mmCIF file of C-alpha atoms in Angstrom:
data_model
loop_
_atom_site.group_PDB
_atom_site.id
_atom_site.type_symbol
_atom_site.label_atom_id
_atom_site.label_comp_id
_atom_site.label_asym_id
_atom_site.label_seq_id
_atom_site.Cartn_x
_atom_site.Cartn_y
_atom_site.Cartn_z
ATOM 1 C CA MET A 1 19.216 75.899 29.224
ATOM 2 C CA PHE A 2 17.366 77.766 31.616
ATOM 3 C CA THR A 3 14.684 79.068 28.901
ATOM 4 C CA ARG A 4 14.351 75.435 28.165
ATOM 5 C CA VAL A 5 13.687 74.396 31.738
ATOM 6 C CA ARG A 6 10.996 77.074 31.992
ATOM 7 C CA SER A 7 9.665 75.568 29.146
ATOM 8 C CA ASP A 8 9.436 72.167 30.414
ATOM 9 C CA ILE A 9 7.714 73.402 33.826
ATOM 10 C CA GLN A 10 5.295 74.979 32.302
ATOM 11 C CA CYS A 11 3.787 72.722 29.872
ATOM 12 C CA ILE A 12 4.038 70.051 32.884
ATOM 13 C CA LEU A 13 1.316 73.031 34.665
ATOM 14 C CA ASP A 14 -0.742 73.046 31.604
ATOM 15 C CA ARG A 15 -1.098 69.030 31.773
ATOM 16 C CA ASP A 16 -1.271 68.008 34.987
ATOM 17 C CA PRO A 17 -3.922 69.534 37.259
ATOM 18 C CA ALA A 18 -2.425 68.103 40.335
ATOM 19 C CA ALA A 19 0.897 70.438 39.776
ATOM 20 C CA ARG A 20 0.467 73.257 41.688
ATOM 21 C CA SER A 21 3.556 75.609 41.708
ATOM 22 C CA THR A 22 6.370 76.183 40.118
ATOM 23 C CA TRP A 23 8.358 75.170 43.316
ATOM 24 C CA GLU A 24 6.434 71.870 43.400
ATOM 25 C CA VAL A 25 7.590 70.550 39.913
ATOM 26 C CA LEU A 26 10.546 71.634 39.881
ATOM 27 C CA THR A 27 11.538 69.655 42.970
ATOM 28 C CA CYS A 28 8.729 66.829 42.707
ATOM 29 C CA TYR A 29 8.777 65.568 39.438
ATOM 30 C CA PRO A 30 10.540 63.023 38.396
ATOM 31 C CA GLY A 31 9.559 63.520 34.687
ATOM 32 C CA LEU A 32 11.283 66.902 34.659
ATOM 33 C CA HIS A 33 14.380 65.602 36.340
ATOM 34 C CA ALA A 34 14.735 62.632 33.716
ATOM 35 C CA VAL A 35 14.629 65.129 31.046
ATOM 36 C CA VAL A 36 17.218 67.545 32.631
ATOM 37 C CA LEU A 37 19.709 64.702 33.277
ATOM 38 C CA HIS A 38 18.657 63.380 29.530
ATOM 39 C CA ARG A 39 20.059 66.629 28.099
ATOM 40 C CA LEU A 40 23.443 66.462 30.134
ATOM 41 C CA SER A 41 23.685 63.135 29.050
ATOM 42 C CA HIS A 42 22.854 63.338 25.493
ATOM 43 C CA TRP A 43 25.150 66.321 25.154
ATOM 44 C CA LEU A 44 28.369 64.352 26.224
ATOM 45 C CA TRP A 45 27.011 61.107 24.218
ATOM 46 C CA ASN A 46 27.421 63.343 20.927
ATOM 47 C CA ARG A 47 30.404 64.723 21.919
ATOM 48 C CA GLY A 48 32.424 61.500 22.072
ATOM 49 C CA LEU A 49 32.000 61.196 26.083
ATOM 50 C CA LYS A 50 29.558 57.762 25.490
ATOM 51 C CA TRP A 51 30.644 55.873 28.967
ATOM 52 C CA LEU A 52 30.132 59.454 31.157
ATOM 53 C CA GLY A 53 26.679 59.943 29.056
ATOM 54 C CA ARG A 54 25.771 56.143 30.088
ATOM 55 C CA PHE A 55 26.580 56.372 33.827
ATOM 56 C CA ILE A 56 24.755 60.172 33.909
ATOM 57 C CA SER A 57 22.037 58.158 32.145
ATOM 58 C CA MET A 58 22.184 55.212 34.654
ATOM 59 C CA LEU A 59 22.118 57.391 37.502
ATOM 60 C CA SER A 60 18.950 59.188 36.376
ATOM 61 C CA ARG A 61 17.474 55.611 35.828
ATOM 62 C CA TRP A 62 18.163 55.256 39.750
ATOM 63 C CA PHE A 63 16.839 58.620 40.660
ATOM 64 C CA THR A 64 13.937 59.043 38.596
ATOM 65 C CA GLY A 65 12.709 55.217 37.680
ATOM 66 C CA ILE A 66 12.807 56.463 33.651
ATOM 67 C CA GLU A 67 15.541 55.017 31.697
ATOM 68 C CA ILE A 68 16.161 57.176 28.576
ATOM 69 C CA HIS A 69 19.461 55.769 26.666
ATOM 70 C CA PRO A 70 21.572 59.196 25.979
ATOM 71 C CA GLY A 71 21.474 58.436 22.198
ATOM 72 C CA ALA A 72 17.731 59.117 22.035
ATOM 73 C CA LYS A 73 16.423 62.460 20.979
ATOM 74 C CA LEU A 74 14.371 64.367 23.199
ATOM 75 C CA GLY A 75 11.967 67.706 21.749
ATOM 76 C CA GLU A 76 10.924 70.733 23.634
ATOM 77 C CA ARG A 77 7.943 70.493 26.127
ATOM 78 C CA VAL A 78 8.376 66.494 26.516
ATOM 79 C CA PHE A 79 6.361 65.517 29.751
ATOM 80 C CA PHE A 80 6.839 61.989 31.489
ATOM 81 C CA ASP A 81 3.650 61.691 33.253
ATOM 82 C CA HIS A 82 3.822 59.661 36.585
ATOM 83 C CA ALA A 83 6.520 57.387 34.503
ATOM 84 C CA MET A 84 7.975 55.142 36.694
ATOM 85 C CA GLY A 85 9.225 52.084 34.134
ATOM 86 C CA VAL A 86 9.665 53.981 31.018
ATOM 87 C CA VAL A 87 12.187 52.891 28.406
ATOM 88 C CA VAL A 88 13.289 54.932 25.565
ATOM 89 C CA GLY A 89 15.803 53.223 23.124
ATOM 90 C CA GLU A 90 18.867 54.748 21.704
ATOM 91 C CA THR A 91 17.389 55.622 18.161
ATOM 92 C CA ALA A 92 14.199 56.510 19.528
ATOM 93 C CA GLU A 93 13.013 60.543 18.612
ATOM 94 C CA ILE A 94 10.294 62.241 20.725
ATOM 95 C CA GLY A 95 8.827 65.190 18.820
ATOM 96 C CA ASP A 96 7.960 68.580 20.919
ATOM 97 C CA GLY A 97 4.789 68.617 23.276
ATOM 98 C CA CYS A 98 4.774 64.587 23.680
ATOM 99 C CA THR A 99 3.447 62.794 26.714
ATOM 100 C CA ILE A 100 4.559 59.704 27.901
ATOM 101 C CA TYR A 101 2.355 57.830 30.493
ATOM 102 C CA GLN A 102 4.129 54.835 32.966
ATOM 103 C CA GLY A 103 4.923 51.834 31.680
ATOM 104 C CA VAL A 104 5.868 52.880 28.214
ATOM 105 C CA THR A 105 8.700 51.004 25.897
ATOM 106 C CA LEU A 106 9.801 52.576 22.901
ATOM 107 C CA GLY A 107 12.135 49.955 22.063
ATOM 108 C CA GLY A 108 13.277 47.935 18.986
ATOM 109 C CA THR A 109 12.987 44.949 17.185
ATOM 110 C CA SER A 110 16.373 44.480 15.172
ATOM 111 C CA LEU A 111 19.352 43.620 16.477
ATOM 112 C CA TYR A 112 21.688 45.390 13.908
ATOM 113 C CA LYS A 113 24.189 48.209 15.465
ATOM 114 C CA GLY A 114 23.970 51.348 13.231
ATOM 115 C CA THR A 115 20.596 51.255 12.043
ATOM 116 C CA LYS A 116 17.158 53.027 12.862
ATOM 117 C CA ARG A 117 15.990 50.467 15.356
ATOM 118 C CA HIS A 118 13.296 52.546 17.481
ATOM 119 C CA PRO A 119 10.257 54.458 16.765
ATOM 120 C CA THR A 120 10.192 58.191 16.090
ATOM 121 C CA LEU A 121 7.143 60.362 17.367
ATOM 122 C CA GLY A 122 6.075 63.186 16.257
ATOM 123 C CA ARG A 123 4.570 66.592 17.641
ATOM 124 C CA ASN A 124 2.390 66.295 20.253
ATOM 125 C CA VAL A 125 2.070 62.756 20.343
ATOM 126 C CA VAL A 126 0.227 60.948 23.297
ATOM 127 C CA VAL A 127 1.371 57.571 24.134
ATOM 128 C CA SER A 128 -0.744 56.156 27.205
ATOM 129 C CA ALA A 129 0.264 53.990 30.205
ATOM 130 C CA GLY A 130 2.146 50.400 29.229
ATOM 131 C CA ALA A 131 1.771 51.016 25.673
ATOM 132 C CA LYS A 132 4.712 49.102 23.682
ATOM 133 C CA VAL A 133 5.701 50.826 19.863
ATOM 134 C CA LEU A 134 8.384 49.074 18.891
ATOM 135 C CA GLY A 135 10.294 49.005 15.367
ATOM 136 C CA GLY A 136 11.875 52.321 13.584
ATOM 137 C CA PHE A 137 8.746 53.710 12.316
ATOM 138 C CA VAL A 138 6.783 57.133 12.870
ATOM 139 C CA VAL A 139 3.810 57.946 14.542
ATOM 140 C CA GLY A 140 2.720 60.951 13.245
ATOM 141 C CA ASP A 141 1.956 64.164 14.869
ATOM 142 C CA GLY A 142 -1.211 64.357 17.082
ATOM 143 C CA ALA A 143 -1.582 60.909 17.496
ATOM 144 C CA LYS A 144 -2.706 59.094 20.169
ATOM 145 C CA ILE A 145 -1.666 55.229 21.423
ATOM 146 C CA GLY A 146 -4.117 53.267 23.762
ATOM 147 C CA SER A 147 -2.875 51.931 27.085
ATOM 148 C CA ASN A 148 -0.740 48.772 26.913
ATOM 149 C CA ALA A 149 -1.147 48.892 23.105
ATOM 150 C CA VAL A 150 1.557 46.843 20.993
ATOM 151 C CA VAL A 151 2.350 48.950 18.195
ATOM 152 C CA ILE A 152 4.323 47.542 15.466
ATOM 153 C CA LYS A 153 3.569 49.731 12.174
ATOM 154 C CA PRO A 154 3.396 53.336 11.670
ATOM 155 C CA VAL A 155 0.674 55.446 12.786
ATOM 156 C CA PRO A 156 -0.885 58.440 10.720
ATOM 157 C CA ALA A 157 -0.533 61.751 11.665
ATOM 158 C CA GLY A 158 -4.159 62.285 14.225
ATOM 159 C CA ALA A 159 -4.749 58.293 14.259
ATOM 160 C CA THR A 160 -5.071 56.247 17.337
ATOM 161 C CA ALA A 161 -3.478 52.886 17.967
ATOM 162 C CA VAL A 162 -5.241 50.596 20.522
ATOM 163 C CA GLY A 163 -4.949 46.639 20.691
ATOM 164 C CA ILE A 164 -2.583 44.220 20.479
ATOM 165 C CA PRO A 165 -1.195 43.892 18.255
ATOM 166 C CA ALA A 166 -2.558 47.715 17.719
ATOM 167 C CA ARG A 167 -5.429 48.340 15.522
ATOM 168 C CA ILE A 168 -5.530 51.654 13.881
ATOM 169 C CA ILE A 169 -8.564 54.189 13.703
ATOM 170 C CA PRO A 170 -7.906 57.403 11.606
ATOM 171 C CA SER A 171 -8.505 60.787 12.463
ATOM 172 C CA LYS A 172 -12.189 61.842 12.329
ATOM 173 C CA ASP A 173 -11.485 65.233 10.933
ATOM 174 C CA ASP A 174 -8.556 64.310 9.192
ATOM 175 C CA THR A 175 -6.317 66.967 11.021
ATOM 176 C CA SER A 176 -3.469 66.818 13.494
ATOM 177 C CA ALA A 177 -1.897 69.300 16.689
ATOM 178 C CA ASP A 178 -1.064 72.583 16.341
ATOM 179 C CA VAL A 179 2.601 72.721 14.942
ATOM 180 C CA THR A 180 3.434 75.159 17.135
ATOM 181 C CA GLY A 181 2.305 73.878 20.891
ATOM 182 C CA GLN A 182 0.295 71.766 22.592
ATOM 183 C CA PRO A 183 -3.391 70.108 20.346
ATOM 184 C CA GLU A 184 -6.389 71.863 20.715
ATOM 185 C CA LYS A 185 -7.821 69.669 23.112
ATOM 186 C CA PHE A 186 -4.978 67.879 25.602
ATOM 187 C CA SER A 187 -7.164 64.153 26.340
ATOM 188 C CA ALA A 188 -4.915 62.793 29.263
ATOM 189 C CA TYR A 189 -3.773 59.027 28.875
ATOM 190 C CA GLY A 190 -4.901 59.982 24.904
ATOM 191 C CA ILE A 191 -7.971 57.667 24.888
ATOM 192 C CA THR A 192 -11.587 58.592 25.126
ATOM 193 C CA LEU A 193 -14.885 56.444 24.584
ATOM 194 C CA GLU A 194 -14.783 57.912 21.251
ATOM 195 C CA ASP A 195 -11.446 56.069 20.403
ATOM 196 C CA ASP A 196 -13.256 52.915 21.646
ATOM 197 C CA PRO A 197 -14.043 50.954 18.495
ATOM 198 C CA LEU A 198 -15.773 48.556 20.349
ATOM 199 C CA SER A 199 -18.129 50.421 22.194
ATOM 200 C CA GLN A 200 -18.866 52.291 19.218
ATOM 201 C CA ALA A 201 -19.846 49.737 17.323
ATOM 202 C CA MET A 202 -21.947 48.537 20.240
ATOM 203 C CA LYS A 203 -24.034 52.111 20.458
ATOM 204 C CA GLY A 204 -24.177 51.456 16.360
ATOM 205 C CA LEU A 205 -26.310 47.948 17.228
ATOM 206 C CA ILE A 206 -28.059 49.132 19.970
ATOM 207 C CA ASP A 207 -29.364 52.793 18.245
ATOM 208 C CA ASN A 208 -30.144 50.552 15.057
ATOM 209 C CA ALA A 209 -31.922 47.727 17.308
ATOM 210 C CA GLY A 210 -34.052 50.832 18.804
ATOM 211 C CA SER A 211 -35.047 52.309 15.460
ATOM 212 C CA HIS A 212 -36.053 48.519 14.460
ATOM 213 C CA GLU A 213 -38.113 48.751 17.149
ATOM 214 C CA HIS A 214 -39.887 51.719 16.594
ATOM 215 C CA GLN A 215 -40.380 50.726 13.044
ATOM 216 C CA ILE A 216 -42.044 47.346 13.963
ATOM 217 C CA ALA A 217 -44.360 49.183 16.435
ATOM 218 C CA LEU A 218 -45.270 51.688 13.504
ATOM 219 C CA LEU A 219 -46.419 48.866 11.726
ATOM 220 C CA TRP A 220 -48.537 47.459 14.141
ATOM 221 C CA GLN A 221 -50.020 50.380 14.910
ATOM 222 C CA ALA A 222 -51.176 51.007 11.424
ATOM 223 C CA ILE A 223 -52.174 47.739 10.616
ATOM 224 C CA GLU A 224 -54.362 47.840 14.469
ATOM 225 C CA LYS A 225 -55.788 50.797 13.010
ATOM 226 C CA LEU A 226 -56.844 49.922 9.711
ATOM 227 C CA SER A 227 -58.259 46.420 11.057
ATOM 228 C CA GLN A 228 -60.041 48.408 13.538
ATOM 229 C CA GLU A 229 -61.942 50.371 10.828
ATOM 230 C CA ARG A 230 -62.766 47.546 9.107
ATOM 231 C CA ARG A 231 -63.855 45.814 12.527
ATOM 232 C CA SER A 232 -61.156 42.915 12.167
ATOM 233 C CA SER A 233 -59.058 43.496 14.360
ATOM 234 C CA SER A 234 -58.712 39.668 15.723
ATOM 235 C CA ASP A 235 -58.111 38.494 12.611
ATOM 236 C CA CYS A 236 -55.231 40.798 11.260
ATOM 237 C CA VAL A 237 -53.119 41.441 14.558
ATOM 238 C CA PRO A 238 -52.186 38.484 16.837
ATOM 239 C CA LEU A 239 -52.517 38.633 20.301
ATOM 240 C CA ASP A 240 -48.317 38.883 21.016
ATOM 241 C CA ALA A 241 -47.845 42.001 18.467
ATOM 242 C CA GLN A 242 -45.934 44.440 20.086
ATOM 243 C CA THR A 243 -47.633 47.443 19.494
ATOM 244 C CA LYS A 244 -45.367 49.672 21.878
ATOM 245 C CA GLU A 245 -41.620 50.364 22.249
ATOM 246 C CA ASN A 246 -40.045 48.396 25.214
ATOM 247 C CA PHE A 247 -36.148 48.670 24.211
ATOM 248 C CA GLU A 248 -34.243 50.120 26.501
ATOM 249 C CA ALA A 249 -31.987 52.042 23.991
ATOM 250 C CA GLU A 250 -30.635 54.585 26.394
ATOM 251 C CA LYS A 251 -30.009 51.940 29.602
ATOM 252 C CA LEU A 252 -27.907 50.440 26.915
ATOM 253 C CA THR A 253 -25.976 53.262 26.196
ATOM 254 C CA GLN A 254 -25.418 53.726 29.738
ATOM 255 C CA LEU A 255 -23.931 50.636 30.130
ATOM 256 C CA VAL A 256 -21.243 50.553 27.370
ATOM 257 C CA GLY A 257 -20.720 54.707 28.292
ATOM 258 C CA LYS A 258 -21.605 57.670 27.394
#
């Protein structure tokens, strides 16, 4: 048990730059307290002491603000970061190295007892603040769930889910996280500008418009040069012809984010 606690503390030190010492994490991180108390309630639940397991789970909720059903399964190095208001359902499973932020719900959409009602998170999944993952499906290893996303279908390994209902953005390199530990590059809150489809679409349109203006300016310059050689510039080149580039692509790109 103490080995697992040391591993839990180390994963927090690795992922939270605000964590300054082992003692601080041990005494001041409710996410760690919730995980430790859940292990006790889960142990009791699996040995038929259902009420006692639920009671400890309720105490954990009072002290930490994190509600984890004693029937849920948690892997190693699971980090609940700023996790006030997190709800984890009875049949949910959270894999090794996952990070869960505040306001997340791992919920169910079925009322049938004895069925898999809640999601299964693979290894090194990041679920951002306010996200709702609803249903008995699998979120693959290394996947990321964006803030306030509502996920109601499986998410492939390494993919990103954003929006309501969530849109699935496939992994760029078709690779998932390291199976032995954390991802090679941990991104806090899961989502970066590279994962925002609207931002990427805007950047593509800006680049395309800038390229078109550049080509048009080159064409008018070529026509102007030919006209001057033939001494007929006023006949071939309109007065409002745009022979210089004025499109501020770089400035627009900065507005949508680099």
